[in-house]
Amino acid sequence: MSLKNPYGDFEISEPQALRALAHPVRLAILEHLQRHGPATATGLSPHVGATPSVVSWHLRHLATFGLVTDWDGATSKRERWWQAVARGFRFTVPDSAEGQSAGQQLRGEMFARNADAPQQWLLREEPRLDPEWRALAGMADTRFVATADELRQLEESIEELIAPYVRRKEESSPDGARIVRMLRYLLPEPGDDAPAETDDPPSGVGDGPAETSDGPAAS
């Protein structure tokens, strides 16, 4: 495990770990632990849409790859408590057929999980905001021209800028601070000379910056 990246994310790159995480229930479990803190399988069950026994199985699978671990802060030992090892995770895709396939699978699950997030925010959260915060919310759909190295540098610069807010503890935040969720997609487009589409995973999947899914400050 490495926490040396700007966000302190857990980093994974093994195809087996990527494929293990590419499951809607496991992603839901990890997200809930990262955002809300330690929990038992029973406590997680209603939030992730699975029975406690199924949740326990998924937790043990996540633990196999180091994404979750036992929490020893519980006052009762009757149930097993779990915690996420970091507030977020990021992954890089190995330049192999197995790695590209696993990375594409995980990306697909993450895209699907977040596809409805803006609409749900619009319906549930936006009406409860005061005018100042409502005015700050929004989205951007920007196209620009860059080389692979420039895009990598841009992503690193954005992370360095946001990192102090991601790693800030809620209890030590200034008065008036709120949790803000940022969904950031980097979607390179193929050039005119790109090969025709095939059924195989696209080449160069692992050439871009690491992909992240972080805790409550930037998710």
mmCIF file of C-alpha atoms in Angstrom:
data_model
loop_
_atom_site.group_PDB
_atom_site.id
_atom_site.type_symbol
_atom_site.label_atom_id
_atom_site.label_comp_id
_atom_site.label_asym_id
_atom_site.label_seq_id
_atom_site.Cartn_x
_atom_site.Cartn_y
_atom_site.Cartn_z
ATOM 1 C CA MET A 1 0.000 0.000 0.000
ATOM 2 C CA SER A 2 1.164 3.527 -0.790
ATOM 3 C CA LEU A 3 -0.317 6.682 0.700
ATOM 4 C CA LYS A 4 2.294 8.990 -0.827
ATOM 5 C CA ASN A 5 -0.058 10.440 -3.439
ATOM 6 C CA PRO A 6 -1.547 13.898 -2.728
ATOM 7 C CA TYR A 7 -4.878 12.571 -1.441
ATOM 8 C CA GLY A 8 -3.494 9.762 0.708
ATOM 9 C CA ASP A 9 -5.415 7.267 -1.425
ATOM 10 C CA PHE A 10 -4.964 3.517 -1.301
ATOM 11 C CA GLU A 11 -3.354 2.493 -4.605
ATOM 12 C CA ILE A 12 -4.073 -0.678 -6.532
ATOM 13 C CA SER A 13 -2.706 -1.916 -9.844
ATOM 14 C CA GLU A 14 -2.927 -5.728 -9.792
ATOM 15 C CA PRO A 15 -5.504 -7.027 -12.297
ATOM 16 C CA GLN A 16 -6.990 -9.378 -9.695
ATOM 17 C CA ALA A 17 -7.585 -6.465 -7.305
ATOM 18 C CA LEU A 18 -9.085 -4.308 -10.065
ATOM 19 C CA ARG A 19 -11.457 -7.094 -11.012
ATOM 20 C CA ALA A 20 -12.357 -7.779 -7.378
ATOM 21 C CA LEU A 21 -13.348 -4.158 -6.849
ATOM 22 C CA ALA A 22 -15.386 -4.050 -10.080
ATOM 23 C CA HIS A 23 -18.561 -5.137 -8.307
ATOM 24 C CA PRO A 24 -21.438 -2.816 -7.356
ATOM 25 C CA VAL A 25 -21.826 -4.159 -3.815
ATOM 26 C CA ARG A 26 -18.096 -3.974 -3.076
ATOM 27 C CA LEU A 27 -17.889 -0.432 -4.415
ATOM 28 C CA ALA A 28 -20.892 0.505 -2.277
ATOM 29 C CA ILE A 29 -19.330 -1.094 0.814
ATOM 30 C CA LEU A 30 -16.029 0.675 0.322
ATOM 31 C CA GLU A 31 -17.676 4.028 -0.360
ATOM 32 C CA HIS A 32 -19.812 3.789 2.768
ATOM 33 C CA LEU A 33 -16.852 2.872 4.988
ATOM 34 C CA GLN A 34 -14.774 5.692 3.524
ATOM 35 C CA ARG A 35 -17.484 8.267 4.000
ATOM 36 C CA HIS A 36 -19.144 7.181 7.250
ATOM 37 C CA GLY A 37 -16.420 5.300 9.080
ATOM 38 C CA PRO A 38 -16.256 1.801 10.605
ATOM 39 C CA ALA A 39 -19.285 -0.485 10.449
ATOM 40 C CA THR A 40 -20.365 -4.095 10.772
ATOM 41 C CA ALA A 41 -21.772 -6.237 7.988
ATOM 42 C CA THR A 42 -25.198 -5.885 9.605
ATOM 43 C CA GLY A 43 -24.883 -2.115 9.702
ATOM 44 C CA LEU A 44 -23.755 -1.966 6.082
ATOM 45 C CA SER A 45 -26.466 -4.297 4.802
ATOM 46 C CA PRO A 46 -29.325 -1.784 4.280
ATOM 47 C CA HIS A 47 -26.996 0.724 2.627
ATOM 48 C CA VAL A 48 -25.522 -1.611 0.016
ATOM 49 C CA GLY A 49 -28.503 -3.770 -0.921
ATOM 50 C CA ALA A 50 -27.228 -7.126 0.295
ATOM 51 C CA THR A 51 -27.813 -9.423 3.269
ATOM 52 C CA PRO A 52 -25.351 -9.335 6.184
ATOM 53 C CA SER A 53 -23.925 -12.742 5.206
ATOM 54 C CA VAL A 54 -23.313 -11.577 1.638
ATOM 55 C CA VAL A 55 -21.804 -8.314 2.898
ATOM 56 C CA SER A 56 -19.477 -10.304 5.183
ATOM 57 C CA TRP A 57 -18.278 -12.325 2.205
ATOM 58 C CA HIS A 58 -17.597 -9.183 0.171
ATOM 59 C CA LEU A 59 -15.781 -7.573 3.111
ATOM 60 C CA ARG A 60 -13.464 -10.551 3.433
ATOM 61 C CA HIS A 61 -12.808 -10.364 -0.306
ATOM 62 C CA LEU A 62 -11.940 -6.659 -0.059
ATOM 63 C CA ALA A 63 -9.682 -7.436 2.905
ATOM 64 C CA THR A 64 -7.785 -9.962 0.781
ATOM 65 C CA PHE A 65 -6.529 -7.058 -1.341
ATOM 66 C CA GLY A 66 -5.926 -4.735 1.611
ATOM 67 C CA LEU A 67 -8.773 -2.301 0.930
ATOM 68 C CA VAL A 68 -10.492 -2.861 4.290
ATOM 69 C CA THR A 69 -9.295 -4.145 7.624
ATOM 70 C CA ASP A 70 -10.588 -4.921 11.102
ATOM 71 C CA TRP A 71 -11.434 -1.987 13.355
ATOM 72 C CA ASP A 72 -10.495 -2.451 16.983
ATOM 73 C CA GLY A 73 -12.263 0.628 18.339
ATOM 74 C CA ALA A 74 -15.628 -1.049 18.951
ATOM 75 C CA THR A 75 -16.821 -1.368 22.534
ATOM 76 C CA SER A 76 -18.615 -4.617 21.741
ATOM 77 C CA LYS A 77 -16.832 -7.642 20.297
ATOM 78 C CA ARG A 78 -20.014 -9.557 19.445
ATOM 79 C CA GLU A 79 -19.812 -8.434 15.813
ATOM 80 C CA ARG A 80 -16.828 -7.907 13.559
ATOM 81 C CA TRP A 81 -16.209 -4.256 12.753
ATOM 82 C CA TRP A 82 -14.548 -3.129 9.541
ATOM 83 C CA GLN A 83 -12.890 0.059 8.367
ATOM 84 C CA ALA A 84 -11.492 1.340 5.081
ATOM 85 C CA VAL A 85 -7.712 1.640 5.105
ATOM 86 C CA ALA A 86 -7.856 5.073 3.441
ATOM 87 C CA ARG A 87 -10.417 7.763 2.640
ATOM 88 C CA GLY A 88 -10.172 7.013 -1.082
ATOM 89 C CA PHE A 89 -8.609 4.690 -3.620
ATOM 90 C CA ARG A 90 -6.952 5.070 -6.977
ATOM 91 C CA PHE A 91 -5.928 2.598 -9.609
ATOM 92 C CA THR A 92 -3.511 2.343 -12.480
ATOM 93 C CA VAL A 93 -4.028 -0.170 -15.238
ATOM 94 C CA PRO A 94 -1.157 -2.528 -16.185
ATOM 95 C CA ASP A 95 -0.229 -2.566 -19.857
ATOM 96 C CA SER A 96 -1.353 -6.134 -20.430
ATOM 97 C CA ALA A 97 -4.458 -7.711 -21.905
ATOM 98 C CA GLU A 98 -5.557 -8.925 -18.459
ATOM 99 C CA GLY A 99 -4.877 -5.558 -16.865
ATOM 100 C CA GLN A 100 -6.692 -3.600 -19.567
ATOM 101 C CA SER A 101 -9.722 -5.861 -19.347
ATOM 102 C CA ALA A 102 -9.860 -5.550 -15.550
ATOM 103 C CA GLY A 103 -9.385 -1.780 -15.707
ATOM 104 C CA GLN A 104 -12.148 -1.398 -18.262
ATOM 105 C CA GLN A 105 -14.463 -3.474 -16.070
ATOM 106 C CA LEU A 106 -13.746 -1.339 -12.995
ATOM 107 C CA ARG A 107 -14.158 1.890 -14.957
ATOM 108 C CA GLY A 108 -17.499 0.657 -16.227
ATOM 109 C CA GLU A 109 -18.766 -0.077 -12.714
ATOM 110 C CA MET A 110 -17.554 3.290 -11.424
ATOM 111 C CA PHE A 111 -19.127 5.186 -14.339
ATOM 112 C CA ALA A 112 -22.411 3.343 -13.826
ATOM 113 C CA ARG A 113 -22.371 3.999 -10.086
ATOM 114 C CA ASN A 114 -21.891 7.745 -10.538
ATOM 115 C CA ALA A 115 -24.003 8.232 -13.671
ATOM 116 C CA ASP A 116 -27.086 9.303 -11.710
ATOM 117 C CA ALA A 117 -25.252 11.340 -9.063
ATOM 118 C CA PRO A 118 -25.798 14.813 -10.622
ATOM 119 C CA GLN A 119 -29.524 14.211 -11.119
ATOM 120 C CA GLN A 120 -29.915 12.903 -7.571
ATOM 121 C CA TRP A 121 -28.075 15.967 -6.256
ATOM 122 C CA LEU A 122 -30.404 18.218 -8.259
ATOM 123 C CA LEU A 123 -33.486 16.548 -6.810
ATOM 124 C CA ARG A 124 -32.401 15.970 -3.199
ATOM 125 C CA GLU A 125 -29.596 18.353 -2.235
ATOM 126 C CA GLU A 126 -29.880 21.493 -4.359
ATOM 127 C CA PRO A 127 -33.316 22.537 -3.036
ATOM 128 C CA ARG A 128 -31.914 22.524 0.535
ATOM 129 C CA LEU A 129 -28.985 24.825 -0.235
ATOM 130 C CA ASP A 130 -28.993 28.522 0.517
ATOM 131 C CA PRO A 131 -28.497 30.916 -2.442
ATOM 132 C CA GLU A 132 -24.744 31.358 -1.880
ATOM 133 C CA TRP A 133 -23.948 27.648 -2.091
ATOM 134 C CA ARG A 134 -26.471 27.091 -4.848
ATOM 135 C CA ALA A 135 -24.723 29.701 -6.974
ATOM 136 C CA LEU A 136 -21.367 27.947 -6.519
ATOM 137 C CA ALA A 137 -22.631 24.576 -7.724
ATOM 138 C CA GLY A 138 -22.507 23.581 -11.356
ATOM 139 C CA MET A 139 -20.637 21.693 -14.005
ATOM 140 C CA ALA A 140 -18.274 22.267 -16.912
ATOM 141 C CA ASP A 141 -17.944 20.414 -20.192
ATOM 142 C CA THR A 142 -14.647 21.618 -21.619
ATOM 143 C CA ARG A 143 -12.661 20.357 -24.585
ATOM 144 C CA PHE A 144 -9.003 21.233 -24.988
ATOM 145 C CA VAL A 145 -5.961 20.038 -26.913
ATOM 146 C CA ALA A 146 -3.057 18.502 -24.987
ATOM 147 C CA THR A 147 -0.369 15.882 -25.262
ATOM 148 C CA ALA A 148 -0.383 12.837 -22.972
ATOM 149 C CA ASP A 149 2.395 14.400 -20.870
ATOM 150 C CA GLU A 150 0.529 17.710 -20.612
ATOM 151 C CA LEU A 151 -2.662 15.957 -19.536
ATOM 152 C CA ARG A 152 -0.738 14.013 -16.908
ATOM 153 C CA GLN A 153 0.824 17.239 -15.611
ATOM 154 C CA LEU A 154 -2.560 18.974 -15.558
ATOM 155 C CA GLU A 155 -4.098 16.183 -13.491
ATOM 156 C CA GLU A 156 -1.186 16.277 -11.050
ATOM 157 C CA SER A 157 -1.547 20.051 -10.703
ATOM 158 C CA ILE A 158 -5.270 19.758 -9.989
ATOM 159 C CA GLU A 159 -4.596 17.124 -7.333
ATOM 160 C CA GLU A 160 -1.940 19.263 -5.648
ATOM 161 C CA LEU A 161 -4.387 22.177 -5.548
ATOM 162 C CA ILE A 162 -7.257 20.166 -4.054
ATOM 163 C CA ALA A 163 -5.238 17.905 -1.745
ATOM 164 C CA PRO A 164 -5.287 20.198 1.344
ATOM 165 C CA TYR A 165 -9.096 20.211 1.263
ATOM 166 C CA VAL A 166 -9.367 16.457 0.661
ATOM 167 C CA ARG A 167 -7.132 15.640 3.615
ATOM 168 C CA ARG A 168 -8.694 18.183 5.956
ATOM 169 C CA LYS A 169 -10.526 16.651 8.894
ATOM 170 C CA GLU A 170 -14.174 17.689 9.164
ATOM 171 C CA GLU A 171 -13.869 18.410 12.869
ATOM 172 C CA SER A 172 -11.038 20.897 12.234
ATOM 173 C CA SER A 173 -12.693 22.659 9.299
ATOM 174 C CA PRO A 174 -13.394 26.412 9.448
ATOM 175 C CA ASP A 175 -16.833 27.651 10.383
ATOM 176 C CA GLY A 176 -19.192 27.517 7.442
ATOM 177 C CA ALA A 177 -17.325 24.705 5.654
ATOM 178 C CA ARG A 178 -19.344 21.980 3.963
ATOM 179 C CA ILE A 179 -18.681 18.679 2.253
ATOM 180 C CA VAL A 180 -18.310 19.237 -1.486
ATOM 181 C CA ARG A 181 -18.320 16.418 -4.009
ATOM 182 C CA MET A 182 -16.327 16.813 -7.214
ATOM 183 C CA LEU A 183 -16.847 14.354 -10.062
ATOM 184 C CA ARG A 184 -13.964 14.765 -12.498
ATOM 185 C CA TYR A 185 -13.725 12.836 -15.751
ATOM 186 C CA LEU A 186 -10.801 12.824 -18.174
ATOM 187 C CA LEU A 187 -12.056 11.419 -21.476
ATOM 188 C CA PRO A 188 -9.414 11.563 -24.227
ATOM 189 C CA GLU A 189 -10.827 11.308 -27.736
ATOM 190 C CA PRO A 190 -9.127 9.240 -30.471
ATOM 191 C CA GLY A 191 -7.593 11.114 -33.390
ATOM 192 C CA ASP A 192 -8.601 10.831 -37.018
ATOM 193 C CA ASP A 193 -5.829 8.294 -37.560
ATOM 194 C CA ALA A 194 -7.022 5.991 -34.752
ATOM 195 C CA PRO A 195 -7.601 2.342 -35.718
ATOM 196 C CA ALA A 196 -11.124 1.168 -36.359
ATOM 197 C CA GLU A 197 -13.137 0.050 -33.336
ATOM 198 C CA THR A 198 -12.854 -3.632 -32.436
ATOM 199 C CA ASP A 199 -14.170 -5.887 -29.709
ATOM 200 C CA ASP A 200 -10.793 -5.797 -27.935
ATOM 201 C CA PRO A 201 -10.073 -3.364 -25.073
ATOM 202 C CA PRO A 202 -8.599 -0.058 -26.310
ATOM 203 C CA SER A 203 -4.821 0.157 -26.333
ATOM 204 C CA GLY A 204 -2.956 2.502 -24.028
ATOM 205 C CA VAL A 205 -5.494 2.225 -21.209
ATOM 206 C CA GLY A 206 -2.755 2.420 -18.620
ATOM 207 C CA ASP A 207 -0.985 5.440 -20.104
ATOM 208 C CA GLY A 208 -3.016 8.163 -18.389
ATOM 209 C CA PRO A 209 -2.950 9.438 -14.804
ATOM 210 C CA ALA A 210 -4.156 7.276 -11.969
ATOM 211 C CA GLU A 211 -7.901 7.259 -11.487
ATOM 212 C CA THR A 212 -9.266 8.109 -8.089
ATOM 213 C CA SER A 213 -12.331 7.694 -5.958
ATOM 214 C CA ASP A 214 -11.938 9.666 -2.801
ATOM 215 C CA GLY A 215 -13.642 10.243 0.501
ATOM 216 C CA PRO A 216 -16.203 12.861 1.441
ATOM 217 C CA ALA A 217 -14.136 15.913 0.562
ATOM 218 C CA ALA A 218 -13.678 14.999 -3.091
ATOM 219 C CA SER A 219 -15.431 12.055 -4.480
#
